[in-house]
PDB file of C-alpha atoms in Angstrom:
ATOM      1  CA  MET I   1    -136.667 -39.349 -48.765  1.00 65.00           C
ATOM      2  CA  THR I   2    -140.181 -38.393 -47.648  1.00 71.00           C
ATOM      3  CA  THR I   3    -142.534 -40.429 -45.524  1.00 69.00           C
ATOM      4  CA  ALA I   4    -145.979 -41.484 -46.799  1.00 72.00           C
ATOM      5  CA  SER I   5    -148.915 -39.913 -44.982  1.00 81.00           C
ATOM      6  CA  ARG I   6    -150.682 -43.272 -44.671  1.00 84.00           C
ATOM      7  CA  PRO I   7    -149.707 -46.935 -44.922  1.00 89.00           C
ATOM      8  CA  ALA I   8    -150.074 -48.902 -48.153  1.00 93.00           C
ATOM      9  CA  ALA I   9    -153.501 -50.471 -48.581  1.00 94.00           C
ATOM     10  CA  ILE I  10    -153.046 -54.204 -49.104  1.00 94.00           C
ATOM     11  CA  ARG I  11    -155.657 -56.928 -49.602  1.00 95.00           C
ATOM     12  CA  ARG I  12    -154.498 -60.512 -49.978  1.00 94.00           C
ATOM     13  CA  PRO I  13    -156.752 -62.878 -51.959  1.00 92.00           C
ATOM     14  CA  GLU I  14    -157.508 -65.024 -48.910  1.00 93.00           C
ATOM     15  CA  ASP I  15    -158.654 -61.921 -47.010  1.00 94.00           C
ATOM     16  CA  SER I  16    -161.097 -60.709 -49.676  1.00 94.00           C
ATOM     17  CA  GLU I  17    -164.834 -60.853 -49.097  1.00 95.00           C
ATOM     18  CA  ILE I  18    -166.645 -62.414 -52.072  1.00 94.00           C
ATOM     19  CA  LEU I  19    -170.310 -61.713 -52.762  1.00 94.00           C
ATOM     20  CA  GLY I  20    -172.400 -63.736 -55.191  1.00 91.00           C
ATOM     21  CA  THR I  21    -171.404 -67.124 -56.528  1.00 82.00           C
ATOM     22  CA  PRO I  22    -167.660 -67.681 -56.979  1.00 74.00           C
ATOM     23  CA  GLY I  23    -166.996 -69.225 -60.385  1.00 71.00           C
ATOM     24  CA  ALA I  24    -170.237 -67.777 -61.784  1.00 79.00           C
ATOM     25  CA  SER I  25    -171.107 -64.114 -61.208  1.00 90.00           C
ATOM     26  CA  SER I  26    -169.440 -62.594 -58.185  1.00 95.00           C
ATOM     27  CA  VAL I  27    -167.835 -59.474 -56.740  1.00 96.00           C
ATOM     28  CA  ARG I  28    -164.593 -59.638 -54.774  1.00 95.00           C
ATOM     29  CA  LEU I  29    -164.304 -56.633 -52.466  1.00 96.00           C
ATOM     30  CA  LEU I  30    -160.698 -55.490 -52.743  1.00 97.00           C
ATOM     31  CA  ILE I  31    -159.778 -52.107 -51.243  1.00 96.00           C
ATOM     32  CA  ASP I  32    -162.326 -49.429 -50.338  1.00 95.00           C
ATOM     33  CA  SER I  33    -161.851 -45.682 -50.045  1.00 94.00           C
ATOM     34  CA  ASN I  34    -161.629 -45.699 -46.241  1.00 93.00           C
ATOM     35  CA  GLU I  35    -158.381 -47.680 -46.660  1.00 93.00           C
ATOM     36  CA  THR I  36    -156.882 -45.298 -49.244  1.00 94.00           C
ATOM     37  CA  GLY I  37    -157.622 -41.918 -47.735  1.00 93.00           C
ATOM     38  CA  GLY I  38    -160.397 -41.528 -50.307  1.00 93.00           C
ATOM     39  CA  SER I  39    -158.178 -41.850 -53.373  1.00 95.00           C
ATOM     40  CA  VAL I  40    -159.664 -45.027 -54.879  1.00 96.00           C
ATOM     41  CA  SER I  41    -162.172 -47.866 -54.328  1.00 96.00           C
ATOM     42  CA  THR I  42    -161.618 -51.226 -56.047  1.00 97.00           C
ATOM     43  CA  VAL I  43    -163.495 -54.440 -56.727  1.00 97.00           C
ATOM     44  CA  GLU I  44    -163.009 -57.443 -58.989  1.00 97.00           C
ATOM     45  CA  VAL I  45    -166.128 -58.573 -60.862  1.00 97.00           C
ATOM     46  CA  THR I  46    -166.511 -62.019 -62.427  1.00 96.00           C
ATOM     47  CA  LEU I  47    -169.410 -62.532 -64.838  1.00 97.00           C
ATOM     48  CA  GLY I  48    -170.623 -65.783 -66.366  1.00 95.00           C
ATOM     49  CA  VAL I  49    -171.122 -66.147 -70.121  1.00 95.00           C
ATOM     50  CA  GLY I  50    -173.238 -63.209 -71.341  1.00 95.00           C
ATOM     51  CA  ALA I  51    -174.226 -62.269 -67.767  1.00 95.00           C
ATOM     52  CA  ASP I  52    -175.447 -58.780 -66.970  1.00 94.00           C
ATOM     53  CA  GLY I  53    -173.265 -56.690 -64.684  1.00 95.00           C
ATOM     54  CA  ALA I  54    -174.425 -53.197 -63.760  1.00 95.00           C
ATOM     55  CA  THR I  55    -177.635 -51.697 -65.103  1.00 94.00           C
ATOM     56  CA  PRO I  56    -177.473 -48.186 -66.635  1.00 97.00           C
ATOM     57  CA  HIS I  57    -176.377 -45.589 -64.093  1.00 97.00           C
ATOM     58  CA  TYR I  58    -173.965 -42.714 -63.500  1.00 97.00           C
ATOM     59  CA  HIS I  59    -171.834 -41.317 -60.691  1.00 97.00           C
ATOM     60  CA  THR I  60    -171.493 -37.659 -59.656  1.00 97.00           C
ATOM     61  CA  LEU I  61    -168.295 -37.924 -57.610  1.00 96.00           C
ATOM     62  CA  SER I  62    -165.985 -40.383 -59.364  1.00 97.00           C
ATOM     63  CA  ASP I  63    -164.589 -41.497 -62.698  1.00 98.00           C
ATOM     64  CA  GLU I  64    -164.704 -45.272 -63.146  1.00 98.00           C
ATOM     65  CA  LEU I  65    -161.892 -47.379 -64.575  1.00 98.00           C
ATOM     66  CA  PHE I  66    -162.650 -50.810 -66.053  1.00 98.00           C
ATOM     67  CA  PHE I  67    -159.730 -53.155 -66.769  1.00 98.00           C
ATOM     68  CA  VAL I  68    -160.735 -56.409 -68.486  1.00 98.00           C
ATOM     69  CA  ALA I  69    -158.502 -59.187 -67.124  1.00 98.00           C
ATOM     70  CA  ASP I  70    -160.216 -62.115 -68.903  1.00 98.00           C
ATOM     71  CA  GLY I  71    -162.957 -62.598 -71.496  1.00 98.00           C
ATOM     72  CA  GLU I  72    -164.875 -59.780 -73.134  1.00 98.00           C
ATOM     73  CA  LEU I  73    -166.917 -56.985 -71.610  1.00 98.00           C
ATOM     74  CA  GLN I  74    -169.774 -55.177 -73.333  1.00 98.00           C
ATOM     75  CA  VAL I  75    -170.066 -51.605 -72.083  1.00 98.00           C
ATOM     76  CA  MET I  76    -172.444 -48.721 -72.623  1.00 98.00           C
ATOM     77  CA  ALA I  77    -170.473 -45.470 -72.216  1.00 98.00           C
ATOM     78  CA  GLY I  78    -172.698 -42.500 -72.960  1.00 97.00           C
ATOM     79  CA  ASP I  79    -174.280 -43.119 -76.373  1.00 96.00           C
ATOM     80  CA  GLU I  80    -171.750 -45.794 -77.393  1.00 96.00           C
ATOM     81  CA  ILE I  81    -171.935 -49.532 -76.836  1.00 97.00           C
ATOM     82  CA  VAL I  82    -168.521 -51.155 -77.218  1.00 97.00           C
ATOM     83  CA  THR I  83    -166.864 -54.486 -76.525  1.00 97.00           C
ATOM     84  CA  VAL I  84    -163.510 -54.537 -74.757  1.00 98.00           C
ATOM     85  CA  GLY I  85    -161.415 -57.708 -74.691  1.00 98.00           C
ATOM     86  CA  ALA I  86    -158.890 -59.059 -72.198  1.00 98.00           C
ATOM     87  CA  GLY I  87    -156.082 -56.601 -71.596  1.00 98.00           C
ATOM     88  CA  GLY I  88    -158.233 -53.628 -72.601  1.00 98.00           C
ATOM     89  CA  ALA I  89    -159.427 -50.806 -70.398  1.00 98.00           C
ATOM     90  CA  LEU I  90    -161.715 -47.800 -70.421  1.00 97.00           C
ATOM     91  CA  VAL I  91    -162.457 -44.908 -68.118  1.00 98.00           C
ATOM     92  CA  VAL I  92    -165.980 -43.547 -67.824  1.00 98.00           C
ATOM     93  CA  PRO I  93    -166.026 -39.959 -66.530  1.00 98.00           C
ATOM     94  CA  LYS I  94    -168.385 -38.903 -63.765  1.00 98.00           C
ATOM     95  CA  PHE I  95    -171.898 -37.974 -64.962  1.00 98.00           C
ATOM     96  CA  MET I  96    -171.590 -40.247 -68.050  1.00 98.00           C
ATOM     97  CA  PRO I  97    -174.326 -42.893 -68.159  1.00 98.00           C
ATOM     98  CA  HIS I  98    -172.853 -46.378 -68.354  1.00 98.00           C
ATOM     99  CA  ALA I  99    -173.642 -50.067 -67.930  1.00 98.00           C
ATOM    100  CA  PHE I 100    -171.772 -53.315 -68.456  1.00 98.00           C
ATOM    101  CA  GLY I 101    -172.117 -57.049 -68.840  1.00 97.00           C
ATOM    102  CA  ALA I 102    -170.158 -59.972 -70.207  1.00 97.00           C
ATOM    103  CA  ALA I 103    -170.212 -59.895 -73.993  1.00 97.00           C
ATOM    104  CA  PRO I 104    -172.546 -62.396 -75.666  1.00 95.00           C
ATOM    105  CA  GLY I 105    -170.920 -65.834 -75.700  1.00 95.00           C
ATOM    106  CA  SER I 106    -168.130 -64.799 -73.334  1.00 96.00           C
ATOM    107  CA  PRO I 107    -167.481 -64.623 -69.597  1.00 97.00           C
ATOM    108  CA  ALA I 108    -165.622 -61.618 -68.201  1.00 98.00           C
ATOM    109  CA  ARG I 109    -163.391 -60.854 -65.246  1.00 97.00           C
ATOM    110  CA  LEU I 110    -162.598 -57.224 -64.585  1.00 98.00           C
ATOM    111  CA  LEU I 111    -161.112 -54.811 -62.117  1.00 98.00           C
ATOM    112  CA  ILE I 112    -163.180 -51.716 -61.376  1.00 98.00           C
ATOM    113  CA  ALA I 113    -161.678 -48.673 -59.690  1.00 98.00           C
ATOM    114  CA  LEU I 114    -163.568 -45.515 -58.728  1.00 97.00           C
ATOM    115  CA  MET I 115    -161.403 -42.411 -58.480  1.00 97.00           C
ATOM    116  CA  PRO I 116    -161.619 -40.559 -56.208  1.00 95.00           C
ATOM    117  CA  GLY I 117    -162.880 -43.345 -54.040  1.00 91.00           C
ATOM    118  CA  VAL I 118    -166.302 -43.536 -52.465  1.00 90.00           C
ATOM    119  CA  GLU I 119    -167.438 -46.165 -49.987  1.00 89.00           C
ATOM    120  CA  ARG I 120    -168.431 -48.866 -52.513  1.00 91.00           C
ATOM    121  CA  HIS I 121    -168.239 -52.118 -50.618  1.00 94.00           C
ATOM    122  CA  GLY I 122    -171.408 -51.266 -48.695  1.00 92.00           C
ATOM    123  CA  TYR I 123    -173.187 -50.790 -52.020  1.00 92.00           C
ATOM    124  CA  PHE I 124    -172.319 -54.305 -53.180  1.00 93.00           C
ATOM    125  CA  ARG I 125    -173.432 -55.716 -49.833  1.00 93.00           C
ATOM    126  CA  PHE I 126    -176.701 -53.796 -50.275  1.00 91.00           C
ATOM    127  CA  LEU I 127    -177.201 -55.330 -53.746  1.00 89.00           C
ATOM    128  CA  GLU I 128    -176.665 -58.803 -52.312  1.00 90.00           C
ATOM    129  CA  GLN I 129    -179.257 -58.100 -49.596  1.00 90.00           C
ATOM    130  CA  LEU I 130    -181.644 -56.860 -52.280  1.00 87.00           C
ATOM    131  CA  GLY I 131    -181.176 -60.090 -54.244  1.00 84.00           C
ATOM    132  CA  GLN I 132    -181.817 -62.135 -51.093  1.00 88.00           C
ATOM    133  CA  GLY I 133    -185.012 -60.216 -50.294  1.00 88.00           C
ATOM    134  CA  LYS I 134    -183.458 -58.657 -47.163  1.00 91.00           C
ATOM    135  CA  ALA I 135    -183.808 -55.185 -48.702  1.00 87.00           C
ATOM    136  CA  THR I 136    -186.676 -53.892 -50.810  1.00 85.00           C
ATOM    137  CA  PRO I 137    -186.792 -52.009 -54.108  1.00 80.00           C
ATOM    138  CA  ALA I 138    -188.003 -49.011 -52.069  1.00 83.00           C
ATOM    139  CA  ASP I 139    -184.570 -48.982 -50.388  1.00 88.00           C
ATOM    140  CA  ILE I 140    -182.880 -48.378 -53.764  1.00 85.00           C
ATOM    141  CA  GLU I 141    -183.687 -44.659 -53.860  1.00 84.00           C
ATOM    142  CA  ALA I 142    -181.930 -43.987 -50.557  1.00 85.00           C
ATOM    143  CA  ALA I 143    -179.012 -46.209 -51.580  1.00 88.00           C
ATOM    144  CA  GLN I 144    -178.452 -44.160 -54.748  1.00 88.00           C
ATOM    145  CA  ALA I 145    -177.455 -41.075 -52.779  1.00 88.00           C
ATOM    146  CA  ASP I 146    -175.602 -43.083 -50.118  1.00 90.00           C
ATOM    147  CA  TYR I 147    -173.367 -44.746 -52.722  1.00 92.00           C
ATOM    148  CA  ASP I 148    -173.311 -42.155 -55.548  1.00 94.00           C
ATOM    149  CA  ASN I 149    -174.971 -44.574 -57.960  1.00 93.00           C
ATOM    150  CA  TYR I 150    -177.909 -43.056 -59.862  1.00 94.00           C
ATOM    151  CA  PHE I 151    -179.936 -45.366 -62.092  1.00 93.00           C
ATOM    152  CA  ILE I 152    -181.274 -44.197 -65.449  1.00 95.00           C
ATOM    153  CA  ASP I 153    -183.438 -45.519 -68.262  1.00 95.00           C
ATOM    154  CA  ALA I 154    -181.330 -46.533 -71.277  1.00 96.00           C
ATOM    155  CA  PRO I 155    -183.502 -48.375 -73.807  1.00 96.00           C
ATOM    156  CA  GLN I 156    -180.606 -48.673 -76.276  1.00 96.00           C
ATOM    157  CA  TRP I 157    -178.645 -50.740 -73.729  1.00 97.00           C
ATOM    158  CA  TRP I 158    -181.504 -53.160 -73.099  1.00 95.00           C
ATOM    159  CA  ALA I 159    -182.302 -53.409 -76.827  1.00 94.00           C
ATOM    160  CA  GLU I 160    -178.671 -54.393 -77.508  1.00 92.00           C
ATOM    161  CA  ARG I 161    -178.500 -56.862 -74.607  1.00 93.00           C
ATOM    162  CA  ASN I 162    -181.847 -58.460 -75.500  1.00 89.00           C
ATOM    163  CA  ALA I 163    -181.003 -58.681 -79.231  1.00 88.00           C
ATOM    164  CA  ASN I 164    -177.951 -60.748 -78.335  1.00 75.00           C
ATOM    165  CA  ARG I 165    -180.049 -63.165 -76.273  1.00 71.00           C
ATOM    166  CA  ALA I 166    -182.523 -63.902 -79.054  1.00 62.00           C
TER     167      ALA I 166
END
């Protein structure tokens, strides 16, 4: 039998940091890449009915796995906009533009994993600071490179999201 090169990364629910509003839209920070030797970064995202999640963006270092635990998730993956229900999953390869939000009329709870991992928990803390006015939109450009999260314009995504709100 061989010995693992690092210990198992374990995060108990009571030890998880939660950003946002639990029960509405929130992010539970699970296990980040510094705890996995860079193999994976994970978060759990909870979105209220029809709530927006991530705006259109892409990553240059990691593929991104989405597993829908509850509800329905609307996702832009490249040129496609699809809805994935509870128990479904998709993987968006690096460089593919993508965005997500709870499907119209539905909440969503999902696990997101970036593989290989990048330090992601700092990015979600940055977004919370931005929402609280403790960071400025000018800080976004630097944060893109720091967290491998590059925003893009995707009019088809916003047209779809806005059409469902009308």
